[in-house]
XYZ file of C-alpha atoms in Angstrom:
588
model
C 7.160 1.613 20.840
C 8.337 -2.273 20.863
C 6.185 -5.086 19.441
C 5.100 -6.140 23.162
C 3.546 -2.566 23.465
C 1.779 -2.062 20.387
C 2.148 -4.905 17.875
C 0.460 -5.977 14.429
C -1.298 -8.952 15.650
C -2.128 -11.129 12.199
C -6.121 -12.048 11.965
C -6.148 -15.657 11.244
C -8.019 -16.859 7.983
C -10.271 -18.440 9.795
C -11.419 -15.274 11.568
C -11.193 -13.450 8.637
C -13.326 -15.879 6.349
C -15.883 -15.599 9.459
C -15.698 -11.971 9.103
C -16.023 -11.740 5.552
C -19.105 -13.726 5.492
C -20.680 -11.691 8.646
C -20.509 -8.185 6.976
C -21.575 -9.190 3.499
C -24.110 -10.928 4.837
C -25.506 -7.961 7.513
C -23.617 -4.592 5.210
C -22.871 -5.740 2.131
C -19.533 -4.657 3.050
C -16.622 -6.734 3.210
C -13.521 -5.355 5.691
C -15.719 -2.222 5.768
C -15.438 -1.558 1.873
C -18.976 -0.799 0.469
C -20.046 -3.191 -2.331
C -20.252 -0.323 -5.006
C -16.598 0.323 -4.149
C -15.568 -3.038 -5.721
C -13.885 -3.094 -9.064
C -15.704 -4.032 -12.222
C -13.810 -4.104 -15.339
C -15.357 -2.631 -18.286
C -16.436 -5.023 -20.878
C -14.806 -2.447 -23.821
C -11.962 -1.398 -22.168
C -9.060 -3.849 -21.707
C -6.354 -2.165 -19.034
C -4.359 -5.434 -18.613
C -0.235 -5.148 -19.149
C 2.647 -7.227 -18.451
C 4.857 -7.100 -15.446
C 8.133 -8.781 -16.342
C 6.479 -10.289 -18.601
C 3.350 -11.667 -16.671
C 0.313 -10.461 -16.998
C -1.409 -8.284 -14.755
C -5.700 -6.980 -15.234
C -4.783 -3.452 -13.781
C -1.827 -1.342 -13.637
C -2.537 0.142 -10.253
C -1.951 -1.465 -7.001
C -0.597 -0.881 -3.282
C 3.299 0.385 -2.858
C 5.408 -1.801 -0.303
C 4.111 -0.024 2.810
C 1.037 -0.221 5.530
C -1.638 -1.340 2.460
C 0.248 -4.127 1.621
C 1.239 -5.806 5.264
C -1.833 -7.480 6.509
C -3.761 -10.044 4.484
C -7.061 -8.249 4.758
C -4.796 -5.186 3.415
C -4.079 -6.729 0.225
C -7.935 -8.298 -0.429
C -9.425 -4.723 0.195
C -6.765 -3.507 -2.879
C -8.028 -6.675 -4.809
C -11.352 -5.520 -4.172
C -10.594 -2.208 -4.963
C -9.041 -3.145 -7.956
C -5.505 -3.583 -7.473
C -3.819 -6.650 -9.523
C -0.509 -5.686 -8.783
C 0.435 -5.538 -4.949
C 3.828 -4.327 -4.709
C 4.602 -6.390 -1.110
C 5.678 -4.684 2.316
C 9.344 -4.625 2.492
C 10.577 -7.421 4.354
C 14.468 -7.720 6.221
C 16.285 -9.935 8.702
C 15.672 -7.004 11.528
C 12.178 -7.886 11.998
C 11.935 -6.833 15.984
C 12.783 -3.087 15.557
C 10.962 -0.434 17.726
C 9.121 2.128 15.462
C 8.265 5.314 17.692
C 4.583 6.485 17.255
C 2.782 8.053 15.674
C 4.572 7.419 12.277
C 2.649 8.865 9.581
C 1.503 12.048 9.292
C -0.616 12.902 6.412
C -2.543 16.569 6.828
C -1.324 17.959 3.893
C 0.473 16.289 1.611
C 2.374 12.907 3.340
C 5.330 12.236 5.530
C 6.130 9.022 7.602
C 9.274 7.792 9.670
C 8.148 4.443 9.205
C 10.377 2.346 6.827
C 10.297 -1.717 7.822
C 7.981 -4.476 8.186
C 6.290 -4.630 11.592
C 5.703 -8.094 11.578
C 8.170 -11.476 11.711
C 9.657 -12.400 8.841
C 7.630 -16.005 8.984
C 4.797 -13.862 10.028
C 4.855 -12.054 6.497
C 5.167 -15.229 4.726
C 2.236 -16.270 6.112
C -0.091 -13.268 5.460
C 0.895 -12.725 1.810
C 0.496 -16.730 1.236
C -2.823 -16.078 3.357
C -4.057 -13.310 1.226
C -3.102 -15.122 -1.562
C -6.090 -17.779 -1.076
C -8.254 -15.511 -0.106
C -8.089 -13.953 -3.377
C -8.298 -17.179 -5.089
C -11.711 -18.379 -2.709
C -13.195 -14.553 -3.417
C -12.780 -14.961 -7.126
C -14.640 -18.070 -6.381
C -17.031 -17.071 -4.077
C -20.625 -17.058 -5.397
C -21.880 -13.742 -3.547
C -19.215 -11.667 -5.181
C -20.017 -12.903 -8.985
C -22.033 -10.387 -10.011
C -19.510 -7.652 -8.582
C -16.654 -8.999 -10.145
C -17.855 -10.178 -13.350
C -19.004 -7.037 -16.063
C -21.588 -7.716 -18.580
C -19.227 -9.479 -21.031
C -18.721 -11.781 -18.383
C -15.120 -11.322 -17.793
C -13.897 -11.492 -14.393
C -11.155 -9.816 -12.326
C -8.820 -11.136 -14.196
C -4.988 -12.022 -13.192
C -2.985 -10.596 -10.368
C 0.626 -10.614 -9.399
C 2.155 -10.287 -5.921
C 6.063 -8.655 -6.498
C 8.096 -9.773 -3.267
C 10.109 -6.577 -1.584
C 13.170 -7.192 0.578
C 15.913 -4.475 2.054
C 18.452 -3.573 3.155
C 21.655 -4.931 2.677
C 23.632 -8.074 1.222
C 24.280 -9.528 4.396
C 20.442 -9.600 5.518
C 19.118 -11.100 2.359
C 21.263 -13.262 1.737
C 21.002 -15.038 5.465
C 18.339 -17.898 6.159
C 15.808 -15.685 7.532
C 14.853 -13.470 4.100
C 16.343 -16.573 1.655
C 13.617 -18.802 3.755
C 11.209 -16.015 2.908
C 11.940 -15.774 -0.938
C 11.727 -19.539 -1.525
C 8.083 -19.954 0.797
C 7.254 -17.489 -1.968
C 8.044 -19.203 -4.402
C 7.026 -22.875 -2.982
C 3.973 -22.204 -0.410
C 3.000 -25.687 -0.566
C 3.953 -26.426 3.014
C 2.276 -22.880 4.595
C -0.789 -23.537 2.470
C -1.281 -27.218 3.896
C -1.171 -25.348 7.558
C -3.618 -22.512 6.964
C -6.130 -25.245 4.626
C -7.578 -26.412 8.129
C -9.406 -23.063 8.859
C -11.478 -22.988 5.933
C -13.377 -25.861 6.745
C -13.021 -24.373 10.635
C -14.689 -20.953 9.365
C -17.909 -22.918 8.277
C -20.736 -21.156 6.485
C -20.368 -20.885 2.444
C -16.389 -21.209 1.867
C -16.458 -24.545 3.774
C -17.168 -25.688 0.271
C -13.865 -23.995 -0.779
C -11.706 -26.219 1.786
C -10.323 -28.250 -1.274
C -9.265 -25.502 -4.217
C -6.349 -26.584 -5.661
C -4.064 -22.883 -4.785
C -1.304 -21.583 -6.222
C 1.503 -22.417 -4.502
C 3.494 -19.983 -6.670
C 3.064 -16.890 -4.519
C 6.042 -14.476 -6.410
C 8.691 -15.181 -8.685
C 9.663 -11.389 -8.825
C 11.126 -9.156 -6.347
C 11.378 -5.175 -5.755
C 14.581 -4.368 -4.431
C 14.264 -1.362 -1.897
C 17.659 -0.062 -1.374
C 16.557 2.453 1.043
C 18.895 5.725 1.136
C 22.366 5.444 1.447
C 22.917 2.112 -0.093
C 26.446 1.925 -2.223
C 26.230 0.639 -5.872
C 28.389 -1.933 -5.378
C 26.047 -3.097 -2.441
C 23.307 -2.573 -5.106
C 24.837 -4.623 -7.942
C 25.636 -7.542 -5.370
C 22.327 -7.842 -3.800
C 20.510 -7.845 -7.445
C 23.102 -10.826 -8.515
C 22.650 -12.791 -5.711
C 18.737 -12.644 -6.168
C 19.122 -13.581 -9.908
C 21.532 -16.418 -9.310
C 20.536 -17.595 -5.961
C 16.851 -17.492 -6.558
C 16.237 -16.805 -9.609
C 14.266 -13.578 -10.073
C 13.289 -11.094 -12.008
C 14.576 -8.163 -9.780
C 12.932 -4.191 -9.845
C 15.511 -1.879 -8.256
C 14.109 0.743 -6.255
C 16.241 4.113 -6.800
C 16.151 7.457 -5.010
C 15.236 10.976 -5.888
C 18.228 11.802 -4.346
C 19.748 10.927 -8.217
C 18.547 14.259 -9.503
C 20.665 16.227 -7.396
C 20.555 18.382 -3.874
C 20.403 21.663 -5.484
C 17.459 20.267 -8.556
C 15.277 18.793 -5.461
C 15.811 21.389 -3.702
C 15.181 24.088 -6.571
C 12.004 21.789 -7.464
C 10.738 21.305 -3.625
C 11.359 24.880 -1.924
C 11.221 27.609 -5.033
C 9.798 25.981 -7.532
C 6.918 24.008 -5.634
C 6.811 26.692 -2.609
C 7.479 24.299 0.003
C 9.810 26.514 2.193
C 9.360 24.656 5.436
C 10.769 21.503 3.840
C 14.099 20.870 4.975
C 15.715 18.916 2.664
C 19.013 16.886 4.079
C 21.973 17.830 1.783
C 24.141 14.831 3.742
C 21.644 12.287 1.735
C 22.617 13.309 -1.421
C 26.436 12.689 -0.835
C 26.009 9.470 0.922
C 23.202 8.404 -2.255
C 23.871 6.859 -5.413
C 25.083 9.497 -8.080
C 23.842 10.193 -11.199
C 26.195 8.565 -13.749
C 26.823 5.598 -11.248
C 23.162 5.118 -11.985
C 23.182 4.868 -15.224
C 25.591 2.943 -15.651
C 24.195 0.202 -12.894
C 20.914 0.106 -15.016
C 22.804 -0.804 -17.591
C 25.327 -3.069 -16.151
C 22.457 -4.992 -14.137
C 20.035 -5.070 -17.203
C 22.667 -7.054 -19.406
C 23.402 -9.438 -16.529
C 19.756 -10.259 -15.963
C 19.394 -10.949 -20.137
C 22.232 -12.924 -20.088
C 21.060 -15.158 -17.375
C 17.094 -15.472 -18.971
C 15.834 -12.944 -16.507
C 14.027 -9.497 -16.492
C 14.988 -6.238 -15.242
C 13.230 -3.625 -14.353
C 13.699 0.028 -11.764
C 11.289 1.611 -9.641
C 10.843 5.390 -9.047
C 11.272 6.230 -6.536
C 11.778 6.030 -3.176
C 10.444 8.531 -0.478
C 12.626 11.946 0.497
C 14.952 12.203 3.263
C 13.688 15.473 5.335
C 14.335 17.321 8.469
C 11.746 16.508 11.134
C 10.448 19.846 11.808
C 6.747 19.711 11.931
C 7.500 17.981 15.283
C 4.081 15.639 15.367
C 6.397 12.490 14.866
C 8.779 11.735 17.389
C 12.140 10.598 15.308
C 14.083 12.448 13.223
C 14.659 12.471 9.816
C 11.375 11.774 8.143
C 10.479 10.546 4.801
C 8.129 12.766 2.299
C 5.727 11.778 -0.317
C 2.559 12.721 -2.093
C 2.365 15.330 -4.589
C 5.924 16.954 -4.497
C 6.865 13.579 -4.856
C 5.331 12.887 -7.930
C 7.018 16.103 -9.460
C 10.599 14.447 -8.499
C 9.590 11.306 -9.425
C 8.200 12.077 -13.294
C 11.402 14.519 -13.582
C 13.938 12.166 -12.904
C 12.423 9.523 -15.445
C 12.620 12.323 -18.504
C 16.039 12.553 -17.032
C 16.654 9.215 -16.903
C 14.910 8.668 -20.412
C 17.343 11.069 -22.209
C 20.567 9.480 -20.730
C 19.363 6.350 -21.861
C 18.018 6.296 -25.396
C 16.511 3.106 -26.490
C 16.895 1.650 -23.190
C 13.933 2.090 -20.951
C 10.030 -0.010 -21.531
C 8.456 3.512 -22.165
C 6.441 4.701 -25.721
C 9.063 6.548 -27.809
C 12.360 4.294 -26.251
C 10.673 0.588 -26.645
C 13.453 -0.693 -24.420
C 13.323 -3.548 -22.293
C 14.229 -2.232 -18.701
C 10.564 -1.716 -17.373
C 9.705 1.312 -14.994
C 7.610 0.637 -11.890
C 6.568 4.128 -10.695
C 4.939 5.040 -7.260
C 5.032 8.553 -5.976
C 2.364 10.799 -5.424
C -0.530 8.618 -7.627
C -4.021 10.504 -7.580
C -7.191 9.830 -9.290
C -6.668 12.925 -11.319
C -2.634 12.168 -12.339
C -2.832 8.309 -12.988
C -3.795 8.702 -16.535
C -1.101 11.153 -17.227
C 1.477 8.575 -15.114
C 0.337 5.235 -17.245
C 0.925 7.977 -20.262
C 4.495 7.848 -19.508
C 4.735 4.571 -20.277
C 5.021 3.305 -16.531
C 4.004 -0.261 -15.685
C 2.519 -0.122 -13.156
C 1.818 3.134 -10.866
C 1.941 1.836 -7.124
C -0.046 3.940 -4.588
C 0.801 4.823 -0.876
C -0.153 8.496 0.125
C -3.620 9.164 -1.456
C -5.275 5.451 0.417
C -3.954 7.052 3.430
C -6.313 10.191 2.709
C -10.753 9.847 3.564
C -11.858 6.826 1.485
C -8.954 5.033 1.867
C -8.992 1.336 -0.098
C -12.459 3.254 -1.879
C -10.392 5.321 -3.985
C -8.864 2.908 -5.719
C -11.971 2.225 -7.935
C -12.448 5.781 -9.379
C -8.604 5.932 -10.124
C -9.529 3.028 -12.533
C -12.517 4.440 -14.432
C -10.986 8.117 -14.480
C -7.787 5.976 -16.676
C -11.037 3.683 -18.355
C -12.618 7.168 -19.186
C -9.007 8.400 -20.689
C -8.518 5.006 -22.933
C -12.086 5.505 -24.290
C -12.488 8.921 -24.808
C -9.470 8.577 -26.898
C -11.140 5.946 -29.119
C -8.778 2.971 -27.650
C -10.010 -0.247 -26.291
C -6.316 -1.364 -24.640
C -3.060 0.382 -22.924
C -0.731 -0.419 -25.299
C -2.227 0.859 -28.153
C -3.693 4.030 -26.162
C -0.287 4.647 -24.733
C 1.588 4.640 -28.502
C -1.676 7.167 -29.066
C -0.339 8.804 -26.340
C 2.897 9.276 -26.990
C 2.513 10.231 -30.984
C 0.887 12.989 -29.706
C 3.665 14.320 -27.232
C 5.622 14.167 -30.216
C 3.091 16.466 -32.207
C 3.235 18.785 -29.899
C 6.680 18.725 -29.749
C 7.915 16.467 -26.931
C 10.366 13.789 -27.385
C 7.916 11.795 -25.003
C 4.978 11.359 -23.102
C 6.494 11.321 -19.992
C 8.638 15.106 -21.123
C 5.156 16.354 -21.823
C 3.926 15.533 -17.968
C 6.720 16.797 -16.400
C 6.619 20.356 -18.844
C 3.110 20.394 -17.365
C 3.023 19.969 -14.010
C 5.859 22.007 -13.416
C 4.138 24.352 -15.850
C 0.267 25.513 -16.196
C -0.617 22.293 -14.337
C 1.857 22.760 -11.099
C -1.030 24.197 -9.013
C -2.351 20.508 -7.763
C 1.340 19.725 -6.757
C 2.214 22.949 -5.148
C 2.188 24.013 -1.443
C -1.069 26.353 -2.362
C -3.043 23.674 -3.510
C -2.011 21.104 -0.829
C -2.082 23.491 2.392
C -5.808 23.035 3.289
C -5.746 21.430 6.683
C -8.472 18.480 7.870
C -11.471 20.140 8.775
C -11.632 20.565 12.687
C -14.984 20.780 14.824
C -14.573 22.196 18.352
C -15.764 19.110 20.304
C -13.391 16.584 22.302
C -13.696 13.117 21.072
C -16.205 11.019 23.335
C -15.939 6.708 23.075
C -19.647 7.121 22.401
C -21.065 9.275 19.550
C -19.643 11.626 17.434
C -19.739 13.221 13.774
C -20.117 10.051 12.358
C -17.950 10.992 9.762
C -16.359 7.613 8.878
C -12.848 8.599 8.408
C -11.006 6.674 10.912
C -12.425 3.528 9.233
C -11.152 4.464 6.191
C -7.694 6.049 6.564
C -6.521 3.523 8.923
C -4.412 0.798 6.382
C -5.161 -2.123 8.368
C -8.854 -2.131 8.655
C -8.207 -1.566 12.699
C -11.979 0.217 13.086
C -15.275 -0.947 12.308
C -18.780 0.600 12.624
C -22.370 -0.014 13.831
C -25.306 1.224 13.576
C -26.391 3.169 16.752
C -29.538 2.068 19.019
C -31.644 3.669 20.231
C -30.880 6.686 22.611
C -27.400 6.760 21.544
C -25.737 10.105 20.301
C -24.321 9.509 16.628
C -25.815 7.440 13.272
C -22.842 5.248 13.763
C -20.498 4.324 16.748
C -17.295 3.552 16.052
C -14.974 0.597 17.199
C -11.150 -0.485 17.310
C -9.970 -4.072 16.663
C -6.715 -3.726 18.821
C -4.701 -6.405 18.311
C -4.960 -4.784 13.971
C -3.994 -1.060 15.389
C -0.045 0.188 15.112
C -0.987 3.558 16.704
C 0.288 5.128 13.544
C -1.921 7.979 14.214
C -3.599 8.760 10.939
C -6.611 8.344 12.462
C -5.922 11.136 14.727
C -5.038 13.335 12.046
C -7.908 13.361 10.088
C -10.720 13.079 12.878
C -12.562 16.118 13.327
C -12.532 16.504 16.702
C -9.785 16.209 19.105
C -8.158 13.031 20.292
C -7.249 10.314 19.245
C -10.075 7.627 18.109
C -7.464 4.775 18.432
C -7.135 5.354 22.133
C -10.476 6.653 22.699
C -13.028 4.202 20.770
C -13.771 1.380 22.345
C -11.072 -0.935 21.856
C -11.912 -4.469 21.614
C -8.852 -7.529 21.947
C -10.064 -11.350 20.827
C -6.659 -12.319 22.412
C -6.457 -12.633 26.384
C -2.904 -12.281 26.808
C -2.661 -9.086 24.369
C -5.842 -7.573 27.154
C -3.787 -8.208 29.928
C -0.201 -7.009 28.862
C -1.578 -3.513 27.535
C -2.599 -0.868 29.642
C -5.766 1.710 28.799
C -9.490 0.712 28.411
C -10.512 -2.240 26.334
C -12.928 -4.838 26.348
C -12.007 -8.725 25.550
C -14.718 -10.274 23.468
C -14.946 -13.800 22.426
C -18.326 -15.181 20.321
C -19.914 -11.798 20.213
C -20.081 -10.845 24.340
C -17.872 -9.102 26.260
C -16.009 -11.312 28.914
C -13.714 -9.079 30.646
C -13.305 -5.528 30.592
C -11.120 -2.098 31.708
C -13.823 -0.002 31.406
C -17.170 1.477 33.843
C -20.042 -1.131 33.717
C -22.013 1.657 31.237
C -19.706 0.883 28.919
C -19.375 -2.440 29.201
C -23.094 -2.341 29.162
C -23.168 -0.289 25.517
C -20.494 -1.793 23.901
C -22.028 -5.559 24.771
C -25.507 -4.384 23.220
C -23.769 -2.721 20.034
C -22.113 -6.468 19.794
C -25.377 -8.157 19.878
C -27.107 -5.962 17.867
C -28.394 -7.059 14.504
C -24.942 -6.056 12.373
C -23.097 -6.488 15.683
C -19.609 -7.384 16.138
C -17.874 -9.503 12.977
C -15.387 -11.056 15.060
C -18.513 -12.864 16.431
């Protein structure tokens, strides 16, 4: 499906200051995340690192992907705790079609999405966007006593790591080196969104002046994608460093540990039998020794020149499409067998580089970024390793969405304290001396023994086969089971609810902001009854143009009322009281 058909059309911060205020004000909700889903630190408990050397409050935050497109993407992680955002991948082929539905997360996760679905300038524009939001939030008197703990410290620093793919040729043209330096110098795109604060009115008029960063990102995340050569590798990572000068994360496969260990790990060992994993990846990959040599290679360069270098583990899997609910073919796999690959190839990676590697037990200096499969129950055991930080993709995709992200925090608060530690660093060398007790050379050997040992059950097929649950009702636009899951596994915030009035089925009906849905269909996945809620909720458009060029019901609002419609007049008639109702329609 092309942009013209069903396009990420960007909020602008005006709307989104307007909406901000309208749903703490009438929910104490902001972009549908409840108020006792927002982080607060704990006043004993210090989880801050460094990234690259800056620091960061948290070491959790979104991977590139859908939670870290949109600007209201990235403030729901911030909310939710997040202070590192690794950034959706950007590249010069910003106008590709992506087939629908594209992720597919039932059981454990699979997508065949892989590129930014915005413009290039677009991009630019929401990450410098969410950037000042975060700074007037932090500011924002309403929030204080939900971001501040009793010690009165607040949320503390953030850092947003720039992503960019695929090749030499495509980062190095105008397009993605125009990107990179508005990231680094956002004084111009800052003076053009300023305007709309004072435009949104209500409290952040008062924030119209705050001096922001203009420093976006001075670090990048490399995604290679799968079948990148090393040489293309080494190039790309040189040109960042000396063109722009970076600290530069390189992104590397699973495909590293070998077809016949991933597949040994993913069919037999993990019991995933229907997971066809493509041999022809593995020859066209980066190999093994290449690998370590490249860390290596690229790790001296970046010292030499006064930079930092880091890798990231790991990429998604190349499959065979044969589940057949996404239309192209191959598809990428994540989630918990992930994780298993992931963790394995690092204690690989460890041992064939001693000393090397920013992990308890090595003290190196090339840091490891790590996103695959992150769970509220694993992410103490991951941050164990010696990771910095642990990115998360698959499980904000899964009921609670953006909400989880808070209990991943206190379960790893709960895991520094119960140990008697008040920081990571020191809980993480308490960590590690006892993997070395027990007679591991690491922390990170000790995960990988045990979730491919006595602790494999959460990461095998039997403990990830239980489907959605499923009621035996079609999906109505009016009234249902009120279950809230489409508002909170869609990654762009695309549905909204309000309270029913009276006479209507349902505590809560349930709404679509169009011009925010990609059709990506994980909304259909998870809803209880069958259809599909982004096609069947009422789906509302602010922009004219967008309600004329798309076909399907919808109803244009603008101020709160419903001005044109594709719909019968009882719906027009129930969707324009639910808009004037008392919590009624943020947009308004």
């Amino acid at each position: 499906m092309s942009h013209d058909t069903a396009p990420l059309t960007p909020m602008s911060l005006s709307t989104l200051l307007g909406r901000i205020e309208h749903e703490w004000s009438t929910r104490q909700k902001i972009f549908d995340l409840p108020s006792a889903r927002i982080w607060q630190p704990d006043p004993d408990v210090d989880l801050g690192f460094e990234f690259l050397g800056r620091p960061c409050a948290t070491p959790v935050g979104p991977a590139a992907g859908p939670h870290s497109q949109l600007a209201e993407n990235i403030v729901l992680a911030w909310l939710g705790g997040s202070r590192l955002f690794e950034l959706k991948t950007v590249q010069v082929l910003d106008d590709l079609e992506i087939a629908r539905p594209c992720i597919d997360m039932q059981t454990i996760g699979y997508n065949i999405e892989w590129s930014q679905e915005l413009t290039v300038p677009q991009s630019l524009t929401e990450y410098v966007k969410a950037s000042m939001l975060v700074e007037m939030l932090t500011q924002w008197e309403p929030l204080a006593d939900h971001l501040h703990n009793d010690a009165g410290h607040g949320p503390g620093s953030h850092v947003f790591d720039m992503s960019v793919g695929y090749d030499l040729a495509g980062i190095s043209g105008d397009k993605v080196s125009r990107f990179i330096r508005g990231m680094r110098d956002a004084t111009d795109e800052i003076a053009a969104l300023r305007p709309q604060i004072a435009e949104a009115g209500g409290s952040f008029a008062a924030l119209a002046d705050l001096d922001f960063s203009t420093h976006i990102a001075d670090t990048l995340t490399l995604s290679t994608f799968h079948g990148c050569p090393p040489e293309e590798i080494e190039s790309i990572t040189k040109h960042l460093i000396d063109e722009h000068d970076l600290d530069v994360i390189v992104k590397l496969n699973p495909t590293l540990l070998g077809y016949e260990t991933v597949a040994g790990i993913v069919n037999d060992e993990l019991g995933y039998r229907d997971v066809s994993v493509k041999e022809q990846a593995f020859a066209d990959d980066l190999q093994f020794e290449r690998g370590i040599e490249l860390i290596e290679e690229l790790n001296e360069y970046a010292k030499q020149r006064g930079r930092r270098f880091g890798i990231k583990l790991t990429n998604t899997l190349v499959v065979d499409n044969i589940r057949g609910f996404m239309p192209d073919d191959p598809m990428y796999l994540s989630g918990a067998p992930l994780h298993v690959l992931a963790s394995t190839l690092l204690d690989r990676l460890a041992t064939a580089l001693p000393g090397r590697l920013a992990i308890p037990g090595h003290d190196g200096d090339v840091m490891v970024s790590f996103s695959a499969g992150i769970t509220k129950e694993n992410l103490p055991e991951a941050i164990a390793m010696g990771v910095n930080p642990a990115t998360v993709c698959s499980d904000l995709l899964k009921p609670g969405g953006y909400g989880r992200l808070a209990p991943m925090l206190k379960a790893l608060t709960a895991a520094v304290r119960d140990d008697g530690c008040t920081d990571l660093a020191s809980w993480k060398q308490l960590r590690q001396a006892a993997s070395v007790d027990a007679g591991f050379a690491t922390a990170c050997a000790q995960h990988v023994a045990d979730i491919r040992g006595d602790g494999i059950e959460s990461y095998h097929l039997d403990g990830n086969s239980k489907l959605p649950r499923e009621v035996d009702n079609d999906l109505q636009m009016f009234g249902c089971v009120a279950c809230n899951f489409c508002v909170t596994v869609c990654p762009n915030d695309a549905f909204t609810n309000i309270r029913s009035l009276d006479g209507m089925d349902g505590r809560q009906q349930y709404l679509v902001f169009s011009e925010l849905c990609n059709e990506c269909g994980n909304c259909m996945v998870f809803c209880p009854e069958r259809g599909d809620p982004a096609m069947i909720k009422p789906r509302l458009y602010t922009d004219r143009a967008l309600f004329e060029a798309r076909d399907g019901q919808g109803f244009l609002v603008d101020g709160g009322r419903v001005i044109d419609a594709r719909a019968d007049e009882e719906s027009i008639e129930l969707v324009g009281r639910l808009l004037a109702s008392d919590a009624g329609n943020p947009l308004g």
